[in-house]
CSV table of C-alpha atoms and ligand atoms in Angstrom, one decimal:
chain,number,residue,atom,x,y,z
A,1,UNK,CA,7.6,-15.0,-5.4
A,2,UNK,CA,7.1,-13.2,-2.1
A,3,UNK,CA,3.5,-12.0,-2.4
A,4,UNK,CA,3.6,-10.0,0.8
A,5,UNK,CA,6.3,-7.9,-0.9
A,6,UNK,CA,3.6,-6.9,-3.4
A,7,UNK,CA,1.5,-5.4,-0.6
A,8,UNK,CA,4.1,-2.6,-0.5
A,9,UNK,CA,2.7,-1.4,-3.8
A,10,UNK,CA,-0.6,-0.7,-2.1
A,11,UNK,CA,1.1,1.3,0.6
A,12,UNK,CA,3.0,3.3,-2.0
A,13,UNK,CA,-0.2,4.1,-3.8
A,14,UNK,CA,-2.3,4.9,-0.8
A,15,UNK,CA,0.5,7.3,0.4
A,16,UNK,CA,1.0,8.7,-3.1
A,17,UNK,CA,-2.0,11.1,-3.4
A,18,UNK,CA,0.4,13.9,-4.4
A,19,UNK,CA,2.0,11.7,-7.1
A,20,UNK,CA,-1.4,11.3,-8.7
A,21,UNK,CA,-1.8,15.0,-9.3
A,22,UNK,CA,-0.2,14.8,-12.7
A,23,UNK,CA,1.0,12.4,-15.3
A,24,UNK,CA,4.6,13.2,-14.4
A,25,UNK,CA,3.9,12.3,-10.8
A,26,UNK,CA,2.4,9.0,-11.9
A,27,UNK,CA,5.5,8.2,-13.9
A,28,UNK,CA,7.6,9.0,-10.8
A,29,UNK,CA,5.4,6.6,-8.7
A,30,UNK,CA,5.7,3.9,-11.3
A,31,UNK,CA,9.5,4.3,-11.2
A,32,UNK,CA,9.5,4.1,-7.4
A,33,UNK,CA,7.5,0.9,-7.5
A,34,UNK,CA,10.0,-0.7,-9.8
A,35,UNK,CA,7.7,-0.3,-12.8
A,36,UNK,CA,9.7,2.4,-14.5
A,37,UNK,CA,9.8,0.5,-17.8
A,38,UNK,CA,6.1,1.0,-18.3
A,39,UNK,CA,6.0,4.6,-17.1
A,40,UNK,CA,6.8,6.2,-20.4
A,41,UNK,CA,3.5,4.9,-22.0
A,42,UNK,CA,1.3,6.0,-19.1
A,43,UNK,CA,-1.7,8.1,-20.2
A,44,UNK,CA,-4.4,10.3,-18.7
A,45,UNK,CA,-6.7,7.3,-18.6
A,46,UNK,CA,-4.1,5.4,-16.6
A,47,UNK,CA,-3.9,8.3,-14.2
A,48,UNK,CA,-7.7,8.3,-13.7
A,49,UNK,CA,-7.7,4.5,-13.2
A,50,UNK,CA,-4.9,4.7,-10.6
A,51,UNK,CA,-6.8,7.4,-8.7
A,52,UNK,CA,-9.9,5.1,-8.6
A,53,UNK,CA,-7.7,2.2,-7.5
A,54,UNK,CA,-6.2,4.4,-4.8
A,55,UNK,CA,-9.6,5.3,-3.4
A,56,UNK,CA,-10.5,1.7,-3.1
A,57,UNK,CA,-7.3,0.8,-1.4
A,58,UNK,CA,-7.7,3.7,1.1
A,59,UNK,CA,-11.1,2.3,2.0
A,60,UNK,CA,-9.5,-1.2,2.6
A,61,UNK,CA,-6.9,0.4,5.0
A,62,UNK,CA,-9.5,2.5,6.7
A,63,UNK,CA,-11.8,-0.5,7.4
A,64,UNK,CA,-8.8,-2.6,8.6
A,65,UNK,CA,-7.5,0.3,10.8
A,66,UNK,CA,-11.0,0.7,12.4
A,67,UNK,CA,-11.1,-3.0,13.2
A,68,UNK,CA,-13.9,-3.6,10.7
A,69,UNK,CA,-12.3,-6.8,9.4
A,70,UNK,CA,-15.3,-8.2,7.5
A,71,UNK,CA,-15.6,-4.9,5.6
A,72,UNK,CA,-11.9,-4.8,4.7
A,73,UNK,CA,-12.1,-8.4,3.5
A,74,UNK,CA,-15.3,-7.8,1.5
A,75,UNK,CA,-13.5,-4.8,-0.2
A,76,UNK,CA,-10.4,-6.9,-1.0
A,77,UNK,CA,-12.6,-9.8,-2.4
A,78,UNK,CA,-14.4,-7.3,-4.6
A,79,UNK,CA,-11.0,-6.1,-5.9
A,80,UNK,CA,-9.8,-9.7,-6.4
A,81,UNK,CA,-12.9,-10.5,-8.6
A,82,UNK,CA,-12.3,-7.4,-10.7
A,83,UNK,CA,-8.6,-8.0,-11.1
A,84,UNK,CA,-8.1,-11.7,-11.8
A,85,UNK,CA,-4.6,-12.9,-11.4
A,86,UNK,CA,-2.8,-14.2,-14.4
A,87,UNK,CA,0.7,-15.6,-13.6
A,88,UNK,CA,3.4,-16.0,-16.2
A,89,UNK,CA,6.9,-17.5,-15.9
A,90,UNK,CA,9.5,-15.0,-16.8
A,91,UNK,CA,13.3,-15.1,-17.2
A,92,UNK,CA,14.3,-11.6,-18.2
A,93,UNK,CA,17.7,-9.9,-17.6
A,94,UNK,CA,19.5,-13.2,-17.1
A,95,UNK,CA,17.5,-14.0,-13.9
A,96,UNK,CA,16.4,-17.5,-13.1
A,97,UNK,CA,12.8,-18.4,-14.0
A,98,UNK,CA,10.4,-16.7,-11.7
A,99,UNK,CA,6.7,-15.8,-11.6
A,100,UNK,CA,5.3,-12.5,-12.7
A,101,UNK,CA,1.7,-11.5,-12.2
A,102,UNK,CA,-0.3,-10.2,-15.2
A,103,UNK,CA,1.9,-8.9,-18.1
A,104,UNK,CA,-1.1,-7.7,-20.1
A,105,UNK,CA,-3.8,-5.1,-19.3
A,106,UNK,CA,-3.4,-1.4,-18.6
A,107,UNK,CA,-0.9,0.1,-16.1
A,108,UNK,CA,-3.6,0.3,-13.4
A,109,UNK,CA,-4.8,-3.3,-14.0
A,110,UNK,CA,-1.2,-4.6,-13.6
A,111,UNK,CA,-0.7,-2.4,-10.5
A,112,UNK,CA,-4.0,-3.5,-9.0
A,113,UNK,CA,-3.2,-7.2,-9.4
A,114,UNK,CA,0.1,-6.7,-7.5
A,115,UNK,CA,-1.6,-4.7,-4.7
A,116,UNK,CA,-4.5,-6.9,-4.3
A,117,UNK,CA,-2.6,-10.2,-4.3
A,118,UNK,CA,-0.1,-8.8,-1.9
A,119,UNK,CA,-2.7,-7.6,0.5
A,120,UNK,CA,-4.7,-10.8,0.2
A,121,UNK,CA,-1.5,-12.8,1.0
A,122,UNK,CA,-0.6,-10.5,4.0
A,123,UNK,CA,-4.1,-10.6,5.4
A,124,UNK,CA,-4.4,-14.4,5.2
A,125,UNK,CA,-0.8,-15.0,6.5
A,126,UNK,CA,-0.6,-12.5,9.3
A,127,UNK,CA,-4.1,-10.9,9.8
A,128,UNK,CA,-6.3,-8.0,8.7
A,129,UNK,CA,-5.0,-6.0,11.7
A,130,UNK,CA,-1.6,-5.8,10.0
A,131,UNK,CA,-2.9,-3.0,7.7
A,132,UNK,CA,-2.7,0.3,9.5
A,133,UNK,CA,-3.0,4.0,9.2
A,134,UNK,CA,-0.5,6.2,11.2
A,135,UNK,CA,-1.7,7.3,14.6
A,136,UNK,CA,0.3,10.5,14.7
A,137,UNK,CA,-2.4,13.0,13.7
A,138,UNK,CA,-2.9,14.4,11.2
A,139,UNK,CA,-0.6,12.0,9.2
A,140,UNK,CA,-2.8,8.9,8.5
A,141,UNK,CA,-0.3,7.4,6.0
A,142,UNK,CA,-0.7,3.7,5.5
A,143,UNK,CA,1.7,1.1,6.7
A,144,UNK,CA,2.1,-2.7,7.0
A,145,UNK,CA,2.7,-4.0,10.5
A,146,UNK,CA,5.1,-6.9,10.1
A,147,UNK,CA,6.4,-6.6,13.7
A,148,UNK,CA,6.4,-9.8,15.7
A,149,UNK,CA,4.1,-8.4,18.4
A,150,UNK,CA,1.7,-6.4,16.2
A,151,UNK,CA,2.8,-3.2,17.9
A,152,UNK,CA,3.2,-0.8,15.1
A,153,UNK,CA,1.2,2.4,15.3
A,154,UNK,CA,3.1,4.9,13.1
A,155,UNK,CA,4.1,5.1,9.4
A,156,UNK,CA,7.7,6.1,10.2
A,157,UNK,CA,10.3,6.7,12.9
A,158,UNK,CA,9.7,10.4,12.3
A,159,UNK,CA,6.0,10.1,13.2
A,160,UNK,CA,6.7,7.8,16.2
A,161,UNK,CA,9.1,10.4,17.7
A,162,UNK,CA,6.7,13.3,16.9
A,163,UNK,CA,3.9,11.4,18.7
A,164,UNK,CA,6.2,10.6,21.7
A,165,UNK,CA,7.2,14.3,22.1
A,166,UNK,CA,3.5,15.3,21.9
A,167,UNK,CA,2.6,12.7,24.6
A,168,UNK,CA,5.5,13.8,26.8
A,169,UNK,CA,4.4,17.5,26.6
A,170,UNK,CA,0.8,16.6,27.3
A,171,UNK,CA,2.0,14.7,30.5
A,172,UNK,CA,4.1,17.6,31.6
A,173,UNK,CA,1.2,20.0,31.1
A,174,UNK,CA,-1.0,17.8,33.3
A,175,UNK,CA,1.7,17.7,36.0
A,176,UNK,CA,2.1,21.4,35.9
A,177,UNK,CA,-1.6,22.2,36.4
B,1,LIG,ZN1,10.9,-10.4,-13.1
B,2,LIG,ZN1,2.8,9.1,10.0
């Protein structure tokens, strides 16, 4: 089980504010996260719980991005205490035996365990500074920096080239003056 892969769930949720505007959007997000099988039974209460979870994860990314590592870790620890991990061995769909995290609990509880274990693994393996928010204003989408030299600043290639163009224009303006 690659726990850091689970950290992608946190990124998907932090960047999915528009998905949490409706139950249909939540079902889409669950599908995108590979949890489509559970999407059909999502309720309004699940939507509320996912919004609350998102707010807490945004705060973790904001602290990490601001270099406030103790604060980011304290927030993650609080989430770990509220969402205890409960592993189960599963062998569905003809796959070999593998570990799953919590099969019980509500949709948001299951999602939270994945996010929080993934982030905890990433932070302890690679460092808190691997959680980032895009530097290309006004984007601020979350990303995981898994580059070998911790150089990632943008959520996507698109934002990176947009920021490069803006920097180039700013330099040209300075030269022209
Ligand atoms: Zn499985
Ligand atoms: Zn961006």
